């Protein structure tokens, strides 16, 4: 039996003592809301993408301006693996909670700084250059967040609920982040109506990123280290000069058997991550440019759709605890292959807001569902001594490449009317990649340690 989780759940999942239960609850809270707040910081850009396009990357062709904004989004994703390598190694050596605190403070401060930037009309070409540089800084810290949030929760909960925790953190947290961004967007659309939002409201949205900094500092004081890391620390202490002989987690990861593990993981993380970004991530653009929904209604639809993301995350995360990770991957791949192309084409047709809301919620639900089992699958692929590094790099490399898909979709679309057709084809191709990953990946359930 897994002795690490027994300290939390007790034999055969029996109730733990109150102190242990509190620690497990705090770990789950830190993982879920830590990741939610960082996705909140990232989603802010997606919610104001058309405005940022006009202010920092103006073009006579709206889709080119939009592509530039999504390219800046992709820049942050591309540097996330580097952040994960640095903070993942730090988390494997010094602990998950210290890595979490440093990363969250960095993300919050860098996000708020976007609200202070001059536009291209105010500062010229230097404005988009500073914007991109700040995106790189933000991406480095977000990469570090994954290394800690994606291990704290699953290392602290009972084995029978690890898939559920994976869904709650990995895509449920993303849904919560999108929901928080939607609420802020909705409120600011009323506080700064019409053109005032384009002038001031978008800046205030970025300032709200400071919530992440506050949360990181509070969690550092309240959070305890995970049982898995404590066990690892004890094992290192028992070995004479063990720390000196300990191989670097990154060196181990890119050598021998784990190199192949990483390559297989990337099929799942790229297929799932890219699908997530062209569904939940691209949804604000779909509502504005394709469905022509106004600011206030769009914000309300995005709030409801975010709930759909959370529902999909919890349902399919829990399903992976019942039928296993591999079968859940197969089911999700087939659902996305069949349903997503149809939904993308459907949202382009004129309809009442209630119908658009239902379509958007279904798209968001599939986007949250497809990444729900990914986090626990990655956790189960690596031992505790390199879990933060292995999970962080596998997740961030796949999602970094996948995060380029909104840019690709925008570039391949000659006009906003072409976007749904490009999304339909892209989603089908990504579902095939995801299914190939499910085919070659092993079943990992029950192999946490």
CSV table of C-alpha atoms in Angstrom, one decimal:
chain,number,residue,atom,x,y,z
A,1,UNK,CA,0.0,0.0,0.0
A,2,UNK,CA,1.1,3.6,-0.6
A,3,UNK,CA,2.5,4.7,2.7
A,4,UNK,CA,2.7,8.3,1.6
A,5,UNK,CA,-1.0,8.6,1.2
A,6,UNK,CA,-1.8,6.4,4.2
A,7,UNK,CA,-0.6,9.3,6.3
A,8,UNK,CA,-3.4,11.4,4.9
A,9,UNK,CA,-6.2,8.9,4.2
A,10,UNK,CA,-5.5,6.1,6.7
A,11,UNK,CA,-5.6,2.4,5.8
A,12,UNK,CA,-8.0,1.6,2.9
A,13,UNK,CA,-9.0,5.3,2.8
A,14,UNK,CA,-10.3,5.5,6.3
A,15,UNK,CA,-10.8,8.9,8.0
A,16,UNK,CA,-7.6,10.7,9.0
A,17,UNK,CA,-7.2,12.7,12.2
A,18,UNK,CA,-8.5,16.3,12.0
A,19,UNK,CA,-5.0,17.8,11.7
A,20,UNK,CA,-4.2,15.5,8.7
A,21,UNK,CA,-7.5,16.3,7.1
A,22,UNK,CA,-6.9,20.1,7.5
A,23,UNK,CA,-3.5,19.8,5.8
A,24,UNK,CA,-5.0,17.8,2.9
A,25,UNK,CA,-7.8,20.4,2.6
A,26,UNK,CA,-5.3,23.3,2.6
A,27,UNK,CA,-3.1,21.5,0.0
A,28,UNK,CA,-6.2,21.1,-2.3
A,29,UNK,CA,-7.1,24.7,-1.8
A,30,UNK,CA,-3.6,25.9,-2.6
A,31,UNK,CA,-3.4,23.8,-5.7
A,32,UNK,CA,-6.8,24.7,-7.0
A,33,UNK,CA,-6.9,28.4,-6.3
A,34,UNK,CA,-3.2,28.8,-7.0
A,35,UNK,CA,-3.7,27.5,-10.5
A,36,UNK,CA,-7.0,29.3,-10.8
A,37,UNK,CA,-5.5,32.7,-10.0
A,38,UNK,CA,-2.6,32.2,-12.5
A,39,UNK,CA,-5.1,31.2,-15.2
A,40,UNK,CA,-7.1,34.2,-14.2
A,41,UNK,CA,-4.0,36.3,-14.9
A,42,UNK,CA,-3.5,34.7,-18.3
A,43,UNK,CA,-7.2,34.9,-19.2
A,44,UNK,CA,-7.2,38.6,-18.7
A,45,UNK,CA,-5.3,39.0,-21.9
A,46,UNK,CA,-7.7,36.7,-23.8
A,47,UNK,CA,-10.7,38.7,-22.6
A,48,UNK,CA,-9.3,42.0,-23.9
A,49,UNK,CA,-7.5,40.6,-26.9
A,50,UNK,CA,-9.2,42.8,-29.6
A,51,UNK,CA,-8.5,45.9,-27.5
A,52,UNK,CA,-4.9,45.0,-27.0
A,53,UNK,CA,-4.6,44.3,-30.7
A,54,UNK,CA,-5.7,47.8,-31.5
A,55,UNK,CA,-3.6,49.5,-28.8
A,56,UNK,CA,-0.3,47.5,-29.2
A,57,UNK,CA,-0.5,45.7,-32.5
A,58,UNK,CA,-2.7,47.8,-34.9
A,59,UNK,CA,-3.3,46.5,-38.4
A,60,UNK,CA,-5.7,47.2,-41.3
A,61,UNK,CA,-6.7,43.5,-41.1
A,62,UNK,CA,-8.4,42.6,-37.8
A,63,UNK,CA,-7.4,38.9,-37.9
A,64,UNK,CA,-3.7,39.9,-38.3
A,65,UNK,CA,-4.0,42.2,-35.3
A,66,UNK,CA,-5.7,39.4,-33.3
A,67,UNK,CA,-3.0,37.0,-34.4
A,68,UNK,CA,-0.3,39.3,-33.0
A,69,UNK,CA,-2.1,39.3,-29.6
A,70,UNK,CA,-2.3,35.5,-29.5
A,71,UNK,CA,1.3,35.3,-30.6
A,72,UNK,CA,2.1,37.4,-27.5
A,73,UNK,CA,0.0,34.9,-25.5
A,74,UNK,CA,2.0,32.1,-27.1
A,75,UNK,CA,5.3,33.8,-26.1
A,76,UNK,CA,4.5,33.4,-22.5
A,77,UNK,CA,3.5,29.8,-23.0
A,78,UNK,CA,6.8,29.0,-24.8
A,79,UNK,CA,8.9,30.2,-21.9
A,80,UNK,CA,6.9,28.3,-19.4
A,81,UNK,CA,9.0,25.1,-19.8
A,82,UNK,CA,12.1,27.2,-18.8
A,83,UNK,CA,10.2,28.5,-15.7
A,84,UNK,CA,9.1,24.9,-14.9
A,85,UNK,CA,12.6,23.6,-15.2
A,86,UNK,CA,14.0,26.2,-12.8
A,87,UNK,CA,11.1,26.2,-10.3
A,88,UNK,CA,10.5,22.5,-10.7
A,89,UNK,CA,14.0,21.6,-9.7
A,90,UNK,CA,13.7,24.1,-6.8
A,91,UNK,CA,10.4,22.4,-5.7
A,92,UNK,CA,12.0,18.9,-5.9
A,93,UNK,CA,14.9,20.1,-3.8
A,94,UNK,CA,13.5,22.7,-1.4
A,95,UNK,CA,9.8,22.0,-1.3
A,96,UNK,CA,6.5,22.7,-3.1
A,97,UNK,CA,5.2,25.5,-0.9
A,98,UNK,CA,8.3,27.7,-1.2
A,99,UNK,CA,8.2,27.4,-5.0
A,100,UNK,CA,4.5,28.2,-5.0
A,101,UNK,CA,4.9,31.4,-3.0
A,102,UNK,CA,7.8,32.8,-5.1
A,103,UNK,CA,6.0,32.0,-8.4
A,104,UNK,CA,2.6,33.5,-7.4
A,105,UNK,CA,4.1,36.7,-6.2
A,106,UNK,CA,6.0,37.0,-9.4
A,107,UNK,CA,3.0,36.3,-11.6
A,108,UNK,CA,0.8,38.8,-9.7
A,109,UNK,CA,3.3,41.6,-10.0
A,110,UNK,CA,4.1,41.0,-13.6
A,111,UNK,CA,0.4,40.9,-14.5
A,112,UNK,CA,-0.3,44.2,-12.7
A,113,UNK,CA,2.5,45.8,-14.6
A,114,UNK,CA,0.7,45.4,-17.9
A,115,UNK,CA,-1.8,48.0,-16.7
A,116,UNK,CA,0.9,50.6,-16.5
A,117,UNK,CA,2.2,50.1,-20.1
A,118,UNK,CA,2.0,52.9,-22.7
A,119,UNK,CA,0.3,52.1,-25.9
A,120,UNK,CA,1.8,52.2,-29.4
A,121,UNK,CA,0.1,55.6,-30.0
A,122,UNK,CA,1.8,56.9,-26.8
A,123,UNK,CA,5.3,55.5,-27.0
A,124,UNK,CA,5.7,54.1,-30.6
A,125,UNK,CA,7.3,50.8,-31.4
A,126,UNK,CA,8.8,50.4,-27.9
A,127,UNK,CA,5.3,49.7,-26.5
A,128,UNK,CA,4.8,46.3,-28.1
A,129,UNK,CA,8.4,45.4,-27.3
A,130,UNK,CA,7.9,46.1,-23.6
A,131,UNK,CA,4.6,44.2,-23.8
A,132,UNK,CA,6.3,41.1,-25.2
A,133,UNK,CA,9.2,41.4,-22.7
A,134,UNK,CA,6.7,41.5,-19.8
A,135,UNK,CA,4.9,38.5,-21.3
A,136,UNK,CA,8.2,36.5,-21.1
A,137,UNK,CA,8.6,37.4,-17.4
A,138,UNK,CA,5.0,36.4,-16.7
A,139,UNK,CA,5.5,33.1,-18.5
A,140,UNK,CA,8.5,32.2,-16.5
A,141,UNK,CA,6.7,32.5,-13.2
A,142,UNK,CA,3.6,30.7,-14.5
A,143,UNK,CA,5.8,27.8,-15.5
A,144,UNK,CA,6.9,27.7,-11.9
A,145,UNK,CA,3.3,27.6,-10.7
A,146,UNK,CA,2.6,24.3,-12.5
A,147,UNK,CA,5.6,22.6,-10.7
A,148,UNK,CA,4.0,23.3,-7.3
A,149,UNK,CA,0.2,23.4,-7.8
A,150,UNK,CA,0.2,20.3,-10.0
A,151,UNK,CA,1.9,18.2,-7.2
A,152,UNK,CA,0.7,19.6,-3.9
A,153,UNK,CA,-2.9,18.5,-4.2
A,154,UNK,CA,-2.4,15.0,-5.5
A,155,UNK,CA,0.4,14.2,-3.0
A,156,UNK,CA,-1.9,15.1,-0.1
A,157,UNK,CA,-5.2,13.4,-0.9
A,158,UNK,CA,-6.4,9.8,-0.6
A,159,UNK,CA,-5.6,7.6,-3.6
A,160,UNK,CA,-9.2,7.0,-4.6
A,161,UNK,CA,-9.7,10.7,-5.2
A,162,UNK,CA,-6.6,11.6,-7.1
A,163,UNK,CA,-8.3,11.7,-10.5
A,164,UNK,CA,-11.0,14.0,-9.1
A,165,UNK,CA,-8.2,16.2,-7.6
A,166,UNK,CA,-6.5,16.2,-11.0
A,167,UNK,CA,-9.7,17.5,-12.7
A,168,UNK,CA,-10.4,20.0,-9.9
A,169,UNK,CA,-6.9,21.5,-10.2
A,170,UNK,CA,-5.8,21.0,-13.8
A,171,UNK,CA,-9.0,22.1,-15.6
A,172,UNK,CA,-11.3,23.0,-12.8
A,173,UNK,CA,-8.8,25.5,-11.6
A,174,UNK,CA,-8.6,26.8,-15.1
A,175,UNK,CA,-12.4,27.1,-15.2
A,176,UNK,CA,-12.4,29.0,-11.9
A,177,UNK,CA,-9.7,31.3,-13.3
A,178,UNK,CA,-11.8,31.9,-16.4
A,179,UNK,CA,-14.9,32.5,-14.2
A,180,UNK,CA,-13.0,35.0,-12.0
A,181,UNK,CA,-11.8,36.8,-15.2
A,182,UNK,CA,-15.4,36.8,-16.5
A,183,UNK,CA,-16.7,38.3,-13.3
A,184,UNK,CA,-14.1,41.0,-13.3
A,185,UNK,CA,-14.8,41.6,-17.0
A,186,UNK,CA,-18.5,41.7,-16.4
A,187,UNK,CA,-18.2,44.2,-13.5
A,188,UNK,CA,-15.7,46.5,-15.3
A,189,UNK,CA,-17.9,46.5,-18.4
A,190,UNK,CA,-20.5,48.3,-16.3
A,191,UNK,CA,-18.1,50.5,-14.4
A,192,UNK,CA,-16.4,51.6,-17.6
A,193,UNK,CA,-19.1,51.4,-20.3
A,194,UNK,CA,-18.5,51.6,-24.0
A,195,UNK,CA,-15.3,53.4,-25.1
A,196,UNK,CA,-14.2,54.0,-21.5
A,197,UNK,CA,-13.5,50.3,-21.1
A,198,UNK,CA,-11.1,50.6,-24.1
A,199,UNK,CA,-9.4,53.5,-22.5
A,200,UNK,CA,-9.3,52.6,-18.8
A,201,UNK,CA,-11.1,49.3,-18.0
A,202,UNK,CA,-8.6,47.0,-19.6
A,203,UNK,CA,-5.8,48.5,-17.4
A,204,UNK,CA,-7.9,47.9,-14.2
A,205,UNK,CA,-8.3,44.3,-15.3
A,206,UNK,CA,-4.6,43.8,-15.3
A,207,UNK,CA,-4.2,45.5,-11.9
A,208,UNK,CA,-6.5,42.8,-10.5
A,209,UNK,CA,-3.7,40.4,-11.0
A,210,UNK,CA,-2.3,41.5,-7.6
A,211,UNK,CA,-4.8,39.1,-6.0
A,212,UNK,CA,-2.3,36.3,-7.0
A,213,UNK,CA,0.5,38.0,-5.0
A,214,UNK,CA,-1.6,38.3,-1.9
A,215,UNK,CA,-2.8,34.7,-2.2
A,216,UNK,CA,0.8,33.4,-2.6
A,217,UNK,CA,1.9,35.2,0.6
A,218,UNK,CA,-1.0,34.0,2.6
A,219,UNK,CA,-0.7,30.4,1.4
A,220,UNK,CA,3.0,30.3,2.4
A,221,UNK,CA,2.1,31.0,6.0
A,222,UNK,CA,-0.8,28.5,6.1
A,223,UNK,CA,0.3,25.6,3.9
A,224,UNK,CA,2.2,22.6,5.1
A,225,UNK,CA,4.6,20.5,2.9
A,226,UNK,CA,3.2,17.4,1.3
A,227,UNK,CA,3.6,13.9,2.8
A,228,UNK,CA,5.5,12.8,-0.3
A,229,UNK,CA,8.0,15.5,0.0
A,230,UNK,CA,8.4,15.0,3.7
A,231,UNK,CA,9.1,11.3,3.1
A,232,UNK,CA,11.6,12.3,0.4
A,233,UNK,CA,13.3,14.6,2.8
A,234,UNK,CA,13.6,11.9,5.5
A,235,UNK,CA,15.1,9.4,3.0
A,236,UNK,CA,17.7,12.0,1.9
A,237,UNK,CA,18.5,12.7,5.6
A,238,UNK,CA,19.1,9.0,6.2
A,239,UNK,CA,21.7,8.8,3.4
A,240,UNK,CA,25.1,10.1,4.3
A,241,UNK,CA,26.0,12.9,1.8
A,242,UNK,CA,22.9,12.0,-0.1
A,243,UNK,CA,22.2,15.5,-1.2
A,244,UNK,CA,25.7,15.7,-2.8
A,245,UNK,CA,25.2,12.4,-4.7
A,246,UNK,CA,21.7,13.2,-5.7
A,247,UNK,CA,21.4,13.5,-9.5
A,248,UNK,CA,19.7,16.6,-10.8
A,249,UNK,CA,16.0,15.9,-11.5
A,250,UNK,CA,16.4,17.6,-14.9
A,251,UNK,CA,19.4,15.5,-15.8
A,252,UNK,CA,17.5,12.3,-14.9
A,253,UNK,CA,14.5,13.5,-16.8
A,254,UNK,CA,16.3,13.9,-20.1
A,255,UNK,CA,18.3,10.7,-19.8
A,256,UNK,CA,17.5,7.1,-20.2
A,257,UNK,CA,13.9,5.8,-19.7
A,258,UNK,CA,12.4,9.1,-18.7
A,259,UNK,CA,13.3,10.7,-22.0
A,260,UNK,CA,10.9,8.3,-23.7
A,261,UNK,CA,8.3,8.9,-20.9
A,262,UNK,CA,8.5,12.6,-21.6
A,263,UNK,CA,8.0,12.2,-25.3
A,264,UNK,CA,4.9,10.0,-24.9
A,265,UNK,CA,3.5,12.5,-22.3
A,266,UNK,CA,3.8,15.3,-24.8
A,267,UNK,CA,1.3,13.7,-27.2
A,268,UNK,CA,-1.3,13.9,-24.4
A,269,UNK,CA,-0.4,17.3,-23.2
A,270,UNK,CA,-0.2,18.9,-26.7
A,271,UNK,CA,-3.4,17.3,-27.9
A,272,UNK,CA,-5.3,18.2,-24.7
A,273,UNK,CA,-3.6,21.6,-24.2
A,274,UNK,CA,-4.1,22.8,-27.8
A,275,UNK,CA,-7.8,21.7,-27.6
A,276,UNK,CA,-8.3,23.6,-24.4
A,277,UNK,CA,-6.8,26.8,-25.8
A,278,UNK,CA,-9.0,26.7,-29.0
A,279,UNK,CA,-12.1,26.0,-26.9
A,280,UNK,CA,-12.2,27.8,-23.5
A,281,UNK,CA,-9.3,30.0,-24.5
A,282,UNK,CA,-10.6,31.1,-27.9
A,283,UNK,CA,-14.2,31.4,-26.7
A,284,UNK,CA,-14.1,35.2,-25.9
A,285,UNK,CA,-12.9,35.8,-29.5
A,286,UNK,CA,-15.6,33.6,-30.9
A,287,UNK,CA,-18.3,35.5,-29.1
A,288,UNK,CA,-17.0,38.9,-30.1
A,289,UNK,CA,-15.9,38.4,-33.7
A,290,UNK,CA,-18.0,35.5,-34.9
A,291,UNK,CA,-21.3,35.6,-32.8
A,292,UNK,CA,-21.1,39.4,-32.5
A,293,UNK,CA,-22.1,39.4,-28.8
A,294,UNK,CA,-21.8,42.7,-27.0
A,295,UNK,CA,-19.4,43.2,-24.0
A,296,UNK,CA,-21.9,42.8,-21.2
A,297,UNK,CA,-23.7,39.7,-22.7
A,298,UNK,CA,-20.4,38.2,-23.7
A,299,UNK,CA,-19.1,38.5,-20.1
A,300,UNK,CA,-22.3,36.8,-18.8
A,301,UNK,CA,-22.0,33.9,-21.3
A,302,UNK,CA,-18.3,33.4,-20.4
A,303,UNK,CA,-19.3,33.2,-16.7
A,304,UNK,CA,-21.8,30.5,-17.4
A,305,UNK,CA,-19.4,28.7,-19.8
A,306,UNK,CA,-16.7,28.7,-17.1
A,307,UNK,CA,-19.1,26.7,-14.9
A,308,UNK,CA,-19.3,24.2,-17.8
A,309,UNK,CA,-15.5,23.9,-17.8
A,310,UNK,CA,-15.6,23.1,-14.1
A,311,UNK,CA,-18.4,20.5,-14.5
A,312,UNK,CA,-16.5,18.8,-17.3
A,313,UNK,CA,-13.3,18.8,-15.2
A,314,UNK,CA,-14.8,17.2,-12.1
A,315,UNK,CA,-16.9,14.6,-14.1
A,316,UNK,CA,-14.1,13.3,-16.2
A,317,UNK,CA,-11.5,13.6,-13.4
A,318,UNK,CA,-13.7,11.4,-11.2
A,319,UNK,CA,-14.4,9.1,-14.2
A,320,UNK,CA,-10.6,8.4,-14.4
A,321,UNK,CA,-10.7,7.1,-10.8
A,322,UNK,CA,-13.4,4.6,-11.8
A,323,UNK,CA,-12.4,3.3,-15.3
A,324,UNK,CA,-8.7,4.3,-15.3
A,325,UNK,CA,-6.7,7.1,-17.1
A,326,UNK,CA,-6.3,5.4,-20.4
A,327,UNK,CA,-10.0,4.6,-21.1
A,328,UNK,CA,-10.9,8.1,-20.0
A,329,UNK,CA,-8.4,9.5,-22.6
A,330,UNK,CA,-10.1,7.3,-25.3
A,331,UNK,CA,-13.6,8.5,-24.4
A,332,UNK,CA,-12.6,12.2,-24.4
A,333,UNK,CA,-10.7,11.9,-27.7
A,334,UNK,CA,-13.8,10.4,-29.4
A,335,UNK,CA,-16.1,13.0,-27.9
A,336,UNK,CA,-13.9,15.9,-29.1
A,337,UNK,CA,-13.5,14.3,-32.5
A,338,UNK,CA,-17.2,14.0,-33.1
A,339,UNK,CA,-18.7,17.0,-31.2
A,340,UNK,CA,-16.3,19.9,-31.3
A,341,UNK,CA,-16.2,20.5,-35.1
A,342,UNK,CA,-20.0,20.5,-35.1
A,343,UNK,CA,-20.2,23.0,-32.2
A,344,UNK,CA,-17.7,25.4,-33.8
A,345,UNK,CA,-19.8,25.5,-37.0
A,346,UNK,CA,-23.0,25.8,-35.0
A,347,UNK,CA,-21.9,28.9,-33.1
A,348,UNK,CA,-21.4,30.8,-36.3
A,349,UNK,CA,-25.1,30.6,-37.2
A,350,UNK,CA,-27.4,33.5,-36.1
A,351,UNK,CA,-29.2,32.5,-32.9
A,352,UNK,CA,-30.7,33.9,-29.7
A,353,UNK,CA,-28.4,34.5,-26.8
A,354,UNK,CA,-29.8,31.5,-24.9
A,355,UNK,CA,-28.8,29.2,-27.8
A,356,UNK,CA,-25.3,30.8,-28.1
A,357,UNK,CA,-24.9,30.3,-24.3
A,358,UNK,CA,-25.7,26.6,-24.6
A,359,UNK,CA,-23.3,26.1,-27.5
A,360,UNK,CA,-20.5,28.1,-25.7
A,361,UNK,CA,-21.0,26.1,-22.5
A,362,UNK,CA,-20.8,22.8,-24.4
A,363,UNK,CA,-17.5,23.9,-26.0
A,364,UNK,CA,-16.1,25.0,-22.7
A,365,UNK,CA,-17.2,21.7,-21.0
A,366,UNK,CA,-15.3,19.7,-23.6
A,367,UNK,CA,-12.3,22.0,-23.2
A,368,UNK,CA,-12.2,21.4,-19.4
A,369,UNK,CA,-12.9,17.7,-19.7
A,370,UNK,CA,-10.1,16.8,-22.1
A,371,UNK,CA,-7.4,18.0,-19.7
A,372,UNK,CA,-9.0,16.7,-16.5
A,373,UNK,CA,-7.1,13.4,-16.2
A,374,UNK,CA,-3.8,14.8,-17.6
A,375,UNK,CA,-2.3,16.1,-14.3
A,376,UNK,CA,-2.7,12.8,-12.4
A,377,UNK,CA,-1.5,10.8,-15.4
A,378,UNK,CA,1.7,12.9,-15.4
A,379,UNK,CA,2.1,12.6,-11.6
A,380,UNK,CA,1.9,8.9,-11.8
A,381,UNK,CA,4.6,8.8,-14.5
A,382,UNK,CA,7.3,10.1,-12.1
A,383,UNK,CA,8.6,9.3,-8.6
A,384,UNK,CA,8.4,12.0,-5.9
A,385,UNK,CA,12.1,13.0,-6.2
A,386,UNK,CA,11.4,14.3,-9.7
A,387,UNK,CA,7.6,14.7,-9.8
A,388,UNK,CA,7.5,18.5,-9.8
A,389,UNK,CA,10.1,18.7,-12.6
A,390,UNK,CA,8.7,15.9,-14.7
A,391,UNK,CA,5.1,17.0,-14.3
A,392,UNK,CA,5.9,20.6,-14.8
A,393,UNK,CA,8.0,20.1,-18.0
A,394,UNK,CA,5.6,17.6,-19.5
A,395,UNK,CA,2.6,19.9,-18.9
A,396,UNK,CA,4.3,23.1,-19.9
A,397,UNK,CA,6.1,21.9,-23.1
A,398,UNK,CA,2.9,20.4,-24.4
A,399,UNK,CA,0.8,23.4,-23.4
A,400,UNK,CA,3.4,25.8,-24.8
A,401,UNK,CA,3.2,24.2,-28.2
A,402,UNK,CA,-0.6,23.8,-27.9
A,403,UNK,CA,-0.9,27.5,-26.9
A,404,UNK,CA,0.3,28.5,-30.4
A,405,UNK,CA,-2.9,27.1,-32.0
A,406,UNK,CA,-5.0,30.2,-31.4
A,407,UNK,CA,-2.4,32.1,-33.3
A,408,UNK,CA,-2.3,29.5,-36.1
A,409,UNK,CA,-6.1,29.6,-36.3
A,410,UNK,CA,-6.2,33.4,-36.6
A,411,UNK,CA,-3.5,33.4,-39.3
A,412,UNK,CA,-5.3,30.7,-41.3
A,413,UNK,CA,-8.5,32.6,-41.1
A,414,UNK,CA,-8.8,35.2,-43.9
A,415,UNK,CA,-11.7,36.9,-42.1
A,416,UNK,CA,-13.7,36.4,-38.8
A,417,UNK,CA,-16.2,34.4,-40.8
A,418,UNK,CA,-13.6,31.8,-41.6
A,419,UNK,CA,-12.6,31.2,-38.0
A,420,UNK,CA,-15.3,28.5,-37.2
A,421,UNK,CA,-14.3,26.4,-40.2
A,422,UNK,CA,-10.6,26.5,-39.3
A,423,UNK,CA,-11.5,25.7,-35.7
A,424,UNK,CA,-13.6,22.7,-36.8
A,425,UNK,CA,-10.7,21.2,-38.8
A,426,UNK,CA,-8.1,22.0,-36.2
A,427,UNK,CA,-10.1,20.4,-33.4
A,428,UNK,CA,-10.6,17.2,-35.3
A,429,UNK,CA,-6.8,16.9,-36.0
A,430,UNK,CA,-6.0,17.6,-32.4
A,431,UNK,CA,-8.4,14.9,-31.2
A,432,UNK,CA,-6.5,12.4,-33.4
A,433,UNK,CA,-3.2,13.4,-31.8
A,434,UNK,CA,-4.8,12.9,-28.4
A,435,UNK,CA,-6.1,9.5,-29.3
A,436,UNK,CA,-2.7,8.4,-30.6
A,437,UNK,CA,-1.2,9.5,-27.2
A,438,UNK,CA,-3.9,7.5,-25.4
A,439,UNK,CA,-3.0,4.4,-27.5
A,440,UNK,CA,0.8,4.5,-26.8
A,441,UNK,CA,0.6,5.6,-23.2
A,442,UNK,CA,0.4,3.0,-20.5
A,443,UNK,CA,-2.3,2.8,-17.8
A,444,UNK,CA,-0.8,4.6,-14.8
A,445,UNK,CA,-3.6,4.3,-12.2
A,446,UNK,CA,-2.2,2.9,-8.9
A,447,UNK,CA,1.4,3.7,-9.8
A,448,UNK,CA,1.8,7.0,-7.9
A,449,UNK,CA,4.8,5.9,-5.9
